[in-house]
mmCIF file of C-alpha atoms in Angstrom:
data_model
loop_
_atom_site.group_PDB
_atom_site.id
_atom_site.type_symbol
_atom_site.label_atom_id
_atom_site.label_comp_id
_atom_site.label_asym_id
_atom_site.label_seq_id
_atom_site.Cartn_x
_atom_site.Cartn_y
_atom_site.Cartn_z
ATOM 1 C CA UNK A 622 17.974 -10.559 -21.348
ATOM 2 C CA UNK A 623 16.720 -7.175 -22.284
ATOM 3 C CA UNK A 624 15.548 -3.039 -21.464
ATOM 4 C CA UNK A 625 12.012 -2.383 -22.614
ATOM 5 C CA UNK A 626 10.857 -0.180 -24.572
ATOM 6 C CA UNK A 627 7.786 1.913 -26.243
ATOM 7 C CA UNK A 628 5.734 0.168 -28.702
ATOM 8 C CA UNK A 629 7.144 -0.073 -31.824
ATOM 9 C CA UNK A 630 4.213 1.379 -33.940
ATOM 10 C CA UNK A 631 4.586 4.450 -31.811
ATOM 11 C CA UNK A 632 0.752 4.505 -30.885
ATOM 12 C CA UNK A 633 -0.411 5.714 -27.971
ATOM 13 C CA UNK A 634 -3.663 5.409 -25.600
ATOM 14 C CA UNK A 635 -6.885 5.766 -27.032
ATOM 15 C CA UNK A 636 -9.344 8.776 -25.728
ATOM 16 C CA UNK A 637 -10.661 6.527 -23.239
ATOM 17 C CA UNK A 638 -7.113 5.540 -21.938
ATOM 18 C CA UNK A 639 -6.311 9.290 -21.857
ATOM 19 C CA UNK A 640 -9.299 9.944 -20.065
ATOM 20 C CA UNK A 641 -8.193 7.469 -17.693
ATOM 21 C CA UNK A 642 -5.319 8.970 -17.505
ATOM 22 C CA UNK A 643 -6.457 12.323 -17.087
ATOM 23 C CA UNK A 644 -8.314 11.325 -14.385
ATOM 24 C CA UNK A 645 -5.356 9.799 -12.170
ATOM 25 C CA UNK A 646 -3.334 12.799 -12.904
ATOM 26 C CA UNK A 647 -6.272 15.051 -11.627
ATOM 27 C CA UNK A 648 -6.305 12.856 -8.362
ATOM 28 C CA UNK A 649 -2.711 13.014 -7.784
ATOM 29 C CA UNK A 650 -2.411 17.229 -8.837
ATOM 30 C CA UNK A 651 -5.440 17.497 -6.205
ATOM 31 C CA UNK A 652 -3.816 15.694 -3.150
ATOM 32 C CA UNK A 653 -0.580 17.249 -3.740
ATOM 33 C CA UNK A 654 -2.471 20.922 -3.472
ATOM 34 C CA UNK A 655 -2.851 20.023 -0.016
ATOM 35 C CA UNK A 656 -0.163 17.898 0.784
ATOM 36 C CA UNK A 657 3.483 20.017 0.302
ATOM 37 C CA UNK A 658 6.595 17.208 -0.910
ATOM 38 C CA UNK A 659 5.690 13.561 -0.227
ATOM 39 C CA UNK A 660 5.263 13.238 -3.763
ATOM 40 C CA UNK A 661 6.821 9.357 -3.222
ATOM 41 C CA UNK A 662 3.893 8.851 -0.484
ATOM 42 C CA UNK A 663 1.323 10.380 -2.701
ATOM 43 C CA UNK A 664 1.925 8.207 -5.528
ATOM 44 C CA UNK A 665 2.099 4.870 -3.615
ATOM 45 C CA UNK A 666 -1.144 5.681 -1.410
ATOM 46 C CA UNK A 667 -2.601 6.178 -5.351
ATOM 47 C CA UNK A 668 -0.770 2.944 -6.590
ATOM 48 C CA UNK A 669 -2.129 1.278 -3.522
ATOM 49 C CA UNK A 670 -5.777 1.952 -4.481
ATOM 50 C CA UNK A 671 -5.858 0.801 -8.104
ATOM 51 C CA UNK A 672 -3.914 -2.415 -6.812
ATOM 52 C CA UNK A 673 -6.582 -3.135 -4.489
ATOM 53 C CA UNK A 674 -3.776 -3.355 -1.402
ATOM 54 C CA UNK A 675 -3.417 -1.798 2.261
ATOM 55 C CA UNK A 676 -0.758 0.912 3.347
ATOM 56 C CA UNK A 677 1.682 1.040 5.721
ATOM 57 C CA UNK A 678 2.999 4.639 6.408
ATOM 58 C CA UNK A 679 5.897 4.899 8.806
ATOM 59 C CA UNK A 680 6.869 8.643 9.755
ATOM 60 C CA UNK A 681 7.959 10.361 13.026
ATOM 61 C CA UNK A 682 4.693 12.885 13.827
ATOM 62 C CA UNK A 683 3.991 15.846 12.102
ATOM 63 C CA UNK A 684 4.890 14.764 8.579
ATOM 64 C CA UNK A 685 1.442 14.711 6.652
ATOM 65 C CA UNK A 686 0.802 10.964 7.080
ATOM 66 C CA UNK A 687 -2.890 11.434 8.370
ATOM 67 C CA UNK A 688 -4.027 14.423 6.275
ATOM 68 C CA UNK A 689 -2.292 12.405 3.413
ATOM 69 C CA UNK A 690 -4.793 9.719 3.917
ATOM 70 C CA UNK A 691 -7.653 11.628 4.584
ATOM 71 C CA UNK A 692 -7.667 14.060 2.052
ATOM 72 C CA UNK A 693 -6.790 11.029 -0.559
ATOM 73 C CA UNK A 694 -10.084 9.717 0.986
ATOM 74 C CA UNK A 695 -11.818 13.252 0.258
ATOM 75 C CA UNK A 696 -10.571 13.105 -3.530
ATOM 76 C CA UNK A 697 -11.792 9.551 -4.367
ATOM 77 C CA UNK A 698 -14.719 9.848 -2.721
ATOM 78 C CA UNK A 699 -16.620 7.186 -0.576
ATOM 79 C CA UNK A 700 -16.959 6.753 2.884
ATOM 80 C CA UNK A 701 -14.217 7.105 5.895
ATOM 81 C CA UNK A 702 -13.473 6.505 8.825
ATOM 82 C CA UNK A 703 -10.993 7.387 11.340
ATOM 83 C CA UNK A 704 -9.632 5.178 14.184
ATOM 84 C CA UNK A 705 -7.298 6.507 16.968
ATOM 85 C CA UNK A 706 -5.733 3.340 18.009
ATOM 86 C CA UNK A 707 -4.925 2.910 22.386
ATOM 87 C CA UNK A 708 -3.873 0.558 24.820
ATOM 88 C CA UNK A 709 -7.071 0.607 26.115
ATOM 89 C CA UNK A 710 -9.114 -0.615 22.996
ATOM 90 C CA UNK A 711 -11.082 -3.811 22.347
ATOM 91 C CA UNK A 712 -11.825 -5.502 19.152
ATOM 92 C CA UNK A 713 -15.732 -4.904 19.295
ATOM 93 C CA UNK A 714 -14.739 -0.897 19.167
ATOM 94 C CA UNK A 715 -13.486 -1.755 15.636
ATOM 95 C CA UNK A 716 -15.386 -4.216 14.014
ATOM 96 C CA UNK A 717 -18.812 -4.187 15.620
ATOM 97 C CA UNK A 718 -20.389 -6.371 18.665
ATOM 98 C CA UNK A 719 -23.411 -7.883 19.369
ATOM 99 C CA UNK A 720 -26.289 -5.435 21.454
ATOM 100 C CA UNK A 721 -28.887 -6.947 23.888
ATOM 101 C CA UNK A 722 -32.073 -5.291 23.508
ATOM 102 C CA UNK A 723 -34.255 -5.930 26.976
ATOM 103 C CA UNK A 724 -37.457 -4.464 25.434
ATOM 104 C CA UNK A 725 -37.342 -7.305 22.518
ATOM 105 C CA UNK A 726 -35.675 -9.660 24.908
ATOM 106 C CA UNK A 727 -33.199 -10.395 21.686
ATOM 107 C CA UNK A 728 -29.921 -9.286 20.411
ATOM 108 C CA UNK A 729 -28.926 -7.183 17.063
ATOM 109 C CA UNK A 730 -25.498 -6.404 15.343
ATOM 110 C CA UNK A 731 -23.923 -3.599 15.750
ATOM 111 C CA UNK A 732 -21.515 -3.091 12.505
ATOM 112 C CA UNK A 733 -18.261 -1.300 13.634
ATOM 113 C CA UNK A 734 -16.526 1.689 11.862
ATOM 114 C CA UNK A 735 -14.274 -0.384 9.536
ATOM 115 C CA UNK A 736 -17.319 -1.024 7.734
ATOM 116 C CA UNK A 737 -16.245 1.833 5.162
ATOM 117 C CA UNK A 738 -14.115 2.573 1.933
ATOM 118 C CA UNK A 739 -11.443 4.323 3.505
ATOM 119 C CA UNK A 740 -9.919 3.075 7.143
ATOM 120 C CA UNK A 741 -7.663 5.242 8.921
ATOM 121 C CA UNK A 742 -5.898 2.796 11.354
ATOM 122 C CA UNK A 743 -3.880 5.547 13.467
ATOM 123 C CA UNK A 744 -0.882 4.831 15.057
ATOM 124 C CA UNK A 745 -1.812 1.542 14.792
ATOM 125 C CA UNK A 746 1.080 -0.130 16.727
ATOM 126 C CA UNK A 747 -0.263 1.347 19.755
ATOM 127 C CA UNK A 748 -3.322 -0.930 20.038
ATOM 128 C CA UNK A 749 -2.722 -5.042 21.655
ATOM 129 C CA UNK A 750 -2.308 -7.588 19.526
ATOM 130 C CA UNK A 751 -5.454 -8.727 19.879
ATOM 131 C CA UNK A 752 -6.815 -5.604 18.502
ATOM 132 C CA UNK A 753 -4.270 -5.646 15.601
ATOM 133 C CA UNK A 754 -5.472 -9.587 15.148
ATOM 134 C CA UNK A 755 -8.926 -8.072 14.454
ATOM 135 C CA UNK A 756 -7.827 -6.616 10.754
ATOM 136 C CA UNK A 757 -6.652 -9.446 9.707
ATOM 137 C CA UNK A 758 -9.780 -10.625 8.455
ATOM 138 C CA UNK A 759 -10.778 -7.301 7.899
ATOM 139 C CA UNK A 760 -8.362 -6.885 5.728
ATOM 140 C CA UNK A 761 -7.123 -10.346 3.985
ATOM 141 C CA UNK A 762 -11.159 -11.182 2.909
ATOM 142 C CA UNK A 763 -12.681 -7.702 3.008
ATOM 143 C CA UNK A 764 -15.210 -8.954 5.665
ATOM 144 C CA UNK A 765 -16.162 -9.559 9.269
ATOM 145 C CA UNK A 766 -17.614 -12.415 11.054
ATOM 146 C CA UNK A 767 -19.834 -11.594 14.214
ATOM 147 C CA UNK A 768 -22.369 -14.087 15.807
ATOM 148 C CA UNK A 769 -21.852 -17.056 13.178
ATOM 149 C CA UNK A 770 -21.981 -14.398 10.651
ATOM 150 C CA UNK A 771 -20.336 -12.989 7.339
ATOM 151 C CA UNK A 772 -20.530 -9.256 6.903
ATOM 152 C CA UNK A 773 -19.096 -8.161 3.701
ATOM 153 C CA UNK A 774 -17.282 -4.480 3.541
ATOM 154 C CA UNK A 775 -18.210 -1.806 1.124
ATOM 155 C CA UNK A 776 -16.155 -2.016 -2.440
ATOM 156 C CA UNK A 777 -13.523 -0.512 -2.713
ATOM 157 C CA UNK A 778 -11.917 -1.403 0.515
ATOM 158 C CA UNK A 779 -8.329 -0.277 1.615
ATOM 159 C CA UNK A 780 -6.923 0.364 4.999
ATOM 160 C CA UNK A 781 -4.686 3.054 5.608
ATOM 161 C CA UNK A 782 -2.296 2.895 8.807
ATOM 162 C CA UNK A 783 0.302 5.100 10.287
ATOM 163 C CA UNK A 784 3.116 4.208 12.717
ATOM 164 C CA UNK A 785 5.744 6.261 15.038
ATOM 165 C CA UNK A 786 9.433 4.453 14.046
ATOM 166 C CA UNK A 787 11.047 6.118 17.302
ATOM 167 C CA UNK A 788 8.304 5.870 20.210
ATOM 168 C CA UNK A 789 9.019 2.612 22.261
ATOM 169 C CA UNK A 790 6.961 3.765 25.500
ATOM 170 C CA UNK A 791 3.435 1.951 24.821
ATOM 171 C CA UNK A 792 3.840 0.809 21.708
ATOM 172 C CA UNK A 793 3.208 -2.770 20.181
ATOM 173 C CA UNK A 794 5.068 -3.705 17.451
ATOM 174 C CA UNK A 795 3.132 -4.986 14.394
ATOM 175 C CA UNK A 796 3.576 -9.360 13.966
ATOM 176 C CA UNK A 797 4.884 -10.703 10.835
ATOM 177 C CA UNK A 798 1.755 -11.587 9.787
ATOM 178 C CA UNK A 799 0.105 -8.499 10.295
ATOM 179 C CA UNK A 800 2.445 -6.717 8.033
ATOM 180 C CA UNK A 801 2.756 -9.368 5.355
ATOM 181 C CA UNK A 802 -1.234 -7.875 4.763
ATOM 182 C CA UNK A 803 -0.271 -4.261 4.270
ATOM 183 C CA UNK A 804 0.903 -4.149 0.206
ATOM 184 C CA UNK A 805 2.809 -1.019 1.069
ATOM 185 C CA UNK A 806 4.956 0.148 3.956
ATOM 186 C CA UNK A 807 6.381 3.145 2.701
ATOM 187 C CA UNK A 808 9.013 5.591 4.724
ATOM 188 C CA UNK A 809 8.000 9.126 5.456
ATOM 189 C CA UNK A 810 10.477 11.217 6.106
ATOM 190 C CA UNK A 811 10.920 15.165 7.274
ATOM 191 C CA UNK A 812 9.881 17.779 4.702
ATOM 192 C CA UNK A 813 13.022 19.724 2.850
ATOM 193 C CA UNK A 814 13.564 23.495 3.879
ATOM 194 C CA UNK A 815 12.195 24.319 0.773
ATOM 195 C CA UNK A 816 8.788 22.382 1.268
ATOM 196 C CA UNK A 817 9.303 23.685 4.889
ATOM 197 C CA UNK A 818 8.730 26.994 3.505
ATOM 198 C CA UNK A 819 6.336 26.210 1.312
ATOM 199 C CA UNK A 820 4.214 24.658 3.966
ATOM 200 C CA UNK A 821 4.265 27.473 6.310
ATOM 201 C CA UNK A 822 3.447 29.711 3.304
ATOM 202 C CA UNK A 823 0.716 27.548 2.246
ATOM 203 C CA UNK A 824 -0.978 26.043 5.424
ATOM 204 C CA UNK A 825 -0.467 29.431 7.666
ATOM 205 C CA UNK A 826 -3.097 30.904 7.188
ATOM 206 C CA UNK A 827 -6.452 29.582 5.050
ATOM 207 C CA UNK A 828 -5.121 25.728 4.178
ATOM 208 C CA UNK A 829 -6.503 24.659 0.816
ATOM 209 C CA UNK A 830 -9.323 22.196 1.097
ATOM 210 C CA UNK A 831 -9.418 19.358 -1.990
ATOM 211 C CA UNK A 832 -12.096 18.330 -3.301
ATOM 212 C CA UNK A 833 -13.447 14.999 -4.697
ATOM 213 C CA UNK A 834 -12.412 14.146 -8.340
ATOM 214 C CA UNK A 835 -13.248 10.292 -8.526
ATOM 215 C CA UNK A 836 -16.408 7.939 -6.969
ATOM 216 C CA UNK A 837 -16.075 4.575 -5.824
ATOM 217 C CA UNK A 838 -17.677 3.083 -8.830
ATOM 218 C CA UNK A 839 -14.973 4.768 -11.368
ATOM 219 C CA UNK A 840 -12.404 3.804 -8.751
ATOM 220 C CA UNK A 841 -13.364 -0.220 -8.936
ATOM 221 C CA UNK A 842 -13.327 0.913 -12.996
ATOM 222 C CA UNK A 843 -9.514 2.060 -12.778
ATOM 223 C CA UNK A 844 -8.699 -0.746 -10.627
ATOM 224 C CA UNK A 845 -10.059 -3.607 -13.177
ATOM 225 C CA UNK A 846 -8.161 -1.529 -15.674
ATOM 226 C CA UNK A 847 -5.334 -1.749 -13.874
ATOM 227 C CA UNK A 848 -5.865 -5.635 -13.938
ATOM 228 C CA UNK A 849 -5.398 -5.858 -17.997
ATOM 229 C CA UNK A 850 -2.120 -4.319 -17.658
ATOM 230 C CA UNK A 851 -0.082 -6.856 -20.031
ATOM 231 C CA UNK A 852 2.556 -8.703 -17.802
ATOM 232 C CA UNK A 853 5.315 -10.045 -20.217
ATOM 233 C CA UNK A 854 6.627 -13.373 -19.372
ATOM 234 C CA UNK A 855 10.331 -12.223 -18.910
ATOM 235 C CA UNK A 856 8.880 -9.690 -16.540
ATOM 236 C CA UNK A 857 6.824 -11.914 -14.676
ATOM 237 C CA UNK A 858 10.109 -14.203 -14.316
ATOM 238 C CA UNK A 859 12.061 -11.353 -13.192
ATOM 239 C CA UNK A 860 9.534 -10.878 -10.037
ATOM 240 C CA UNK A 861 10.037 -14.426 -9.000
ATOM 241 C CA UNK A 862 13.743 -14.205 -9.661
ATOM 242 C CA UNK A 863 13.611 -10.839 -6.955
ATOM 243 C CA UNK A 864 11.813 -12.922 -4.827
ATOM 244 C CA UNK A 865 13.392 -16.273 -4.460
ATOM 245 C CA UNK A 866 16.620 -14.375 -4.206
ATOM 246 C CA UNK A 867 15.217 -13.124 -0.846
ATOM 247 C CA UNK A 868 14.936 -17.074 0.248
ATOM 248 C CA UNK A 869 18.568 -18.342 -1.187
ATOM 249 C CA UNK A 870 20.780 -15.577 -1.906
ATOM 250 C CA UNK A 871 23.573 -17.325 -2.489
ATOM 251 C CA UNK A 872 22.491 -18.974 -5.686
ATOM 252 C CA UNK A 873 21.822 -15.357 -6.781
ATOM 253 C CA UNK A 874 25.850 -14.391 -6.027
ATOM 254 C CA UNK A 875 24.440 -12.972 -2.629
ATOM 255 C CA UNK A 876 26.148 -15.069 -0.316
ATOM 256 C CA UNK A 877 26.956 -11.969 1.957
ATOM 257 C CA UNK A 878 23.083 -12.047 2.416
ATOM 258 C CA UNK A 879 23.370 -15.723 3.924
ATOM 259 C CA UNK A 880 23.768 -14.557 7.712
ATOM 260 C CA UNK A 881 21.409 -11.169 7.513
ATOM 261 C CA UNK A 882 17.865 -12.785 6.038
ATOM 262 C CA UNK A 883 16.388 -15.382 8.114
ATOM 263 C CA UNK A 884 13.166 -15.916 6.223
ATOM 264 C CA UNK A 885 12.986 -14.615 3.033
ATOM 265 C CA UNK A 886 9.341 -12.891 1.643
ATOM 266 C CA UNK A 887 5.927 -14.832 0.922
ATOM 267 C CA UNK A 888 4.274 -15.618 -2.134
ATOM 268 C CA UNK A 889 2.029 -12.533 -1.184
ATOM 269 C CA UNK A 890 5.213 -10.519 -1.705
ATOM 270 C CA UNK A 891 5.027 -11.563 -5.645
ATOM 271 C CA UNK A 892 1.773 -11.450 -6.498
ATOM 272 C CA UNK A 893 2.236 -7.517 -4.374
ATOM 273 C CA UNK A 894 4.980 -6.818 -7.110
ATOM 274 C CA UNK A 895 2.595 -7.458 -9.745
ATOM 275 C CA UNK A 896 -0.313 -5.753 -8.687
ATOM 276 C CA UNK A 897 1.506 -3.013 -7.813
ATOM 277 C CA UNK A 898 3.689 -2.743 -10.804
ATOM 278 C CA UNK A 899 0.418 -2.701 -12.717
ATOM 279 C CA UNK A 900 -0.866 0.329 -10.795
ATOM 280 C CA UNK A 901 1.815 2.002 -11.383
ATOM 281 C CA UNK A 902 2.239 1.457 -15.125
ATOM 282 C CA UNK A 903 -1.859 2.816 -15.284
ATOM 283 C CA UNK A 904 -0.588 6.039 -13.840
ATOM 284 C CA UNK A 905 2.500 6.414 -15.526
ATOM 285 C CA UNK A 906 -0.483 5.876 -18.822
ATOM 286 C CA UNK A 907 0.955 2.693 -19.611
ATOM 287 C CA UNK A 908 -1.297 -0.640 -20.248
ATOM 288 C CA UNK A 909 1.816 -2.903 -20.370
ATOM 289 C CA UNK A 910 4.493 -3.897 -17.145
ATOM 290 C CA UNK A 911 8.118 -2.974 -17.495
ATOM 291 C CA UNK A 912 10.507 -4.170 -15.259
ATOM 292 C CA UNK A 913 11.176 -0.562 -14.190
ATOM 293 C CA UNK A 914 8.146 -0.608 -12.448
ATOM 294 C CA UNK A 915 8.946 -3.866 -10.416
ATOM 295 C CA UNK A 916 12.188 -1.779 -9.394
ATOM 296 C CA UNK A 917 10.350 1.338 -8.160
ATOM 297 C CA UNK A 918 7.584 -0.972 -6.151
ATOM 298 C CA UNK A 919 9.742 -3.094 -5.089
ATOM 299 C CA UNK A 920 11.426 -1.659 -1.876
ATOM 300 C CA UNK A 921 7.920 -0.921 -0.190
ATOM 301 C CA UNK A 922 6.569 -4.362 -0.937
ATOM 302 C CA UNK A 923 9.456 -6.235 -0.146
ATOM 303 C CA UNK A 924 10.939 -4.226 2.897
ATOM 304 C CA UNK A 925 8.277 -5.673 5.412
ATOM 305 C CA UNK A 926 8.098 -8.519 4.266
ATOM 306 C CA UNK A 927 11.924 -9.617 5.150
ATOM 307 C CA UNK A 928 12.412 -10.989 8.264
ATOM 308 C CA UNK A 929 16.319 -10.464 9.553
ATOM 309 C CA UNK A 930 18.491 -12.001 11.627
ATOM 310 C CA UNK A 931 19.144 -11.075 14.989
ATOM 311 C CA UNK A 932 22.442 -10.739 14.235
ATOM 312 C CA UNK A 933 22.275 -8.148 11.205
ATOM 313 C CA UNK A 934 19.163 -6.228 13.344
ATOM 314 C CA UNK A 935 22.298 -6.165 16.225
ATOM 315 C CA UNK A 936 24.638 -4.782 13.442
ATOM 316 C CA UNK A 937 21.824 -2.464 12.103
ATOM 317 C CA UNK A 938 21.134 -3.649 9.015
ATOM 318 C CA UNK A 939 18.109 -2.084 7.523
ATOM 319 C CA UNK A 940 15.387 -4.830 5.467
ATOM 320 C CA UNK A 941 15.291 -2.145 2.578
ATOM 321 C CA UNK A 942 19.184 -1.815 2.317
ATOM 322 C CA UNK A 943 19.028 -5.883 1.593
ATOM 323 C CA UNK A 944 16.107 -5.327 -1.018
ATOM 324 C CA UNK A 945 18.616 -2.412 -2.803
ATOM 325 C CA UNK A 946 21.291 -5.253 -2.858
ATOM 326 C CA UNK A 947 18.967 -7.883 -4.607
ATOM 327 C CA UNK A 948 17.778 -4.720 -7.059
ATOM 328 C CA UNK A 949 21.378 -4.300 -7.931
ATOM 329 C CA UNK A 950 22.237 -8.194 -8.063
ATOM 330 C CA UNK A 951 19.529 -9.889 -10.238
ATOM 331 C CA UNK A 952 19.511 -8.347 -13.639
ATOM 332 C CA UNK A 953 16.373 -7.074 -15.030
ATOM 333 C CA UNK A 954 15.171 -8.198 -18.218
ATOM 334 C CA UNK A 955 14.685 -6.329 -21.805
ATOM 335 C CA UNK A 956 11.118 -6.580 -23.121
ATOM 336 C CA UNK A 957 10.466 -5.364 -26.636
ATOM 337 C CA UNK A 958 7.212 -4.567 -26.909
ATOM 338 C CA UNK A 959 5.173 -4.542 -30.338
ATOM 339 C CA UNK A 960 1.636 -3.792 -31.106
ATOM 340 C CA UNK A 961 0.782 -8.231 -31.453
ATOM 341 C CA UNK A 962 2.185 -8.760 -28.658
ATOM 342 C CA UNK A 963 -0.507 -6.735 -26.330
#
């Protein structure tokens, strides 16, 4: 089994593929004017978007998580919408209700605010479950049902939700099921002294305002793109390899695992590695998988998805720690790539 490499003919993209390209990099050099560090957040919100999946951003407050998303929103273009999620909301606020009109003596739909491109689900584990439950459609089919009936959401659709790690007081915890939706749930952590600087230098006095490089159309362009991304059969074997090692461990010399995983990750988990590897090869100007993508996707789309013991949560064993273990215990494969292969 193998390391990949280049294509042998040493061609590269055509001009369309470098305008492509171009393009991408533009987005990401125009979110990071704004946005000081996070360069790992940055990239997956990107990622997220061309693999047509959800975000989960997990940061204490403070640490760019909801000017990350909106100014992403501001450089793709489309519509957004923000949503401060409390206690004290219902799921009509979010995805619409039905409104009696007395004049007409009949009733009309009122479409909520999730009825956008971009959805800013703030703090999101501070809202009741039954508010939480009322994404799920949302975002599994990209629609909402109201009175008996279907309401498709604008293309592209993603959600983009934030969460508070350390606050306990009022907060509900996201359900398995919930998170298995989000393709991402990536870690933000505290700015470096350096960036620290940087920021206050930078955000002081006159902060920079981005501005819109891509439209929804040429996004939904990038994203089928994204979909031809060639997935080599040792590659693709290598994702289901990661994954069942998740469910039995021990056949994958992991018996250590055994008493920390109770339920290993769902098939959503592998087609997430896939779609997200493929994003990522687009904006690394690649149109073929290597199984160095898989590895840099893999701890945000596998992370959430574990479910651990009560035992190893007692002992503080952290779900991504346990992905880094399976990284380093199920070899990747080496691809050699050649022009009739693609």
């Amino acid at each position: 089994m193998t390391v990949a490499e280049e294509r042998s003919d040493g061609s590269g993209p055509d001009d369309g593929a470098d305008a492509d390209l171009r393009l991408l990099q533009q987005s990401l050099a125009e979110v990071r004017r704004v946005i000081v560090g996070q360069d790992h957040m940055i990239e997956r919100l990107l990622v997220a978007l061309l693999a047509r999946g959800h975000c989960l951003l997990e940061g204490v407050p403070g640490v760019a998580k909801t000017l990350a998303a909106s100014t992403l929103a501001t450089v793709v273009g489309g519509t957004f919408a923000r949503i401060q999620f409390t206690p004290d909301l219902v799921p009509s606020d979010i995805v619409g209700t039905r409104v009696y009109h007395p004049s007409s003596e009949s009733f009309d739909i009122e479409l909520g605010p999730v009825f956008v491109n971009f959805l800013l689900a703030d703090e999101v584990n501070r809202a009741p479950a039954k508010v939480q439950s009322a994404l799920l459609e949302v975002m599994a089919e990209r629609q909402v049902t109201l009175a008996g009936r279907t309401h498709p959401l604008p293309r592209p659709f993603i959600v983009l939700a934030t969460q508070n790690p350390i606050e306990s007081e009022g907060v509900y915890p996201l359900p398995e099921v919930q998170r298995d939706r989000f393709l991402f749930k990536v870690s933000v952590a505290h700015p470096t002294a350096g960036e620290e600087l940087e920021i206050l230098h930078r955000m002081s006095v006159s902060p920079p305002l981005p501005s819109q490089v891509l439209d929804p159309a040429r996004l939904m362009a990038l994203q089928k793109l994204a979909d031809q991304v060639s997935v080599h059969q040792l590659v693709a074997d290598y994702v289901v390899r990661l994954v069942m090692a998740t469910r039995s461990p021990a056949e994958y010399g992991l018996r250590e695992l055994e008493e920390a995983v109770e339920i290993g990750v769902s098939p959503r988990a592998t087609l997430g590695l896939v779609a997200a590897g493929r994003g990522l090869a687009l904006l690394r100007g690649r149109d073929y998988l290597l199984p160095d993508d898989v590895r840099d996707v893999a701890v945000d789309v596998m992370g959430h998805r574990l479910m651990l013991t009560f035992d190893a949560l007692a002992d503080g064993v952290e779900p991504e720690d346990v992905v880094r273990q399976i990284l380093a215990a199920v070899p990747p494969p080496l691809v050699v790539w050649n022009q009739a292969q693609r």
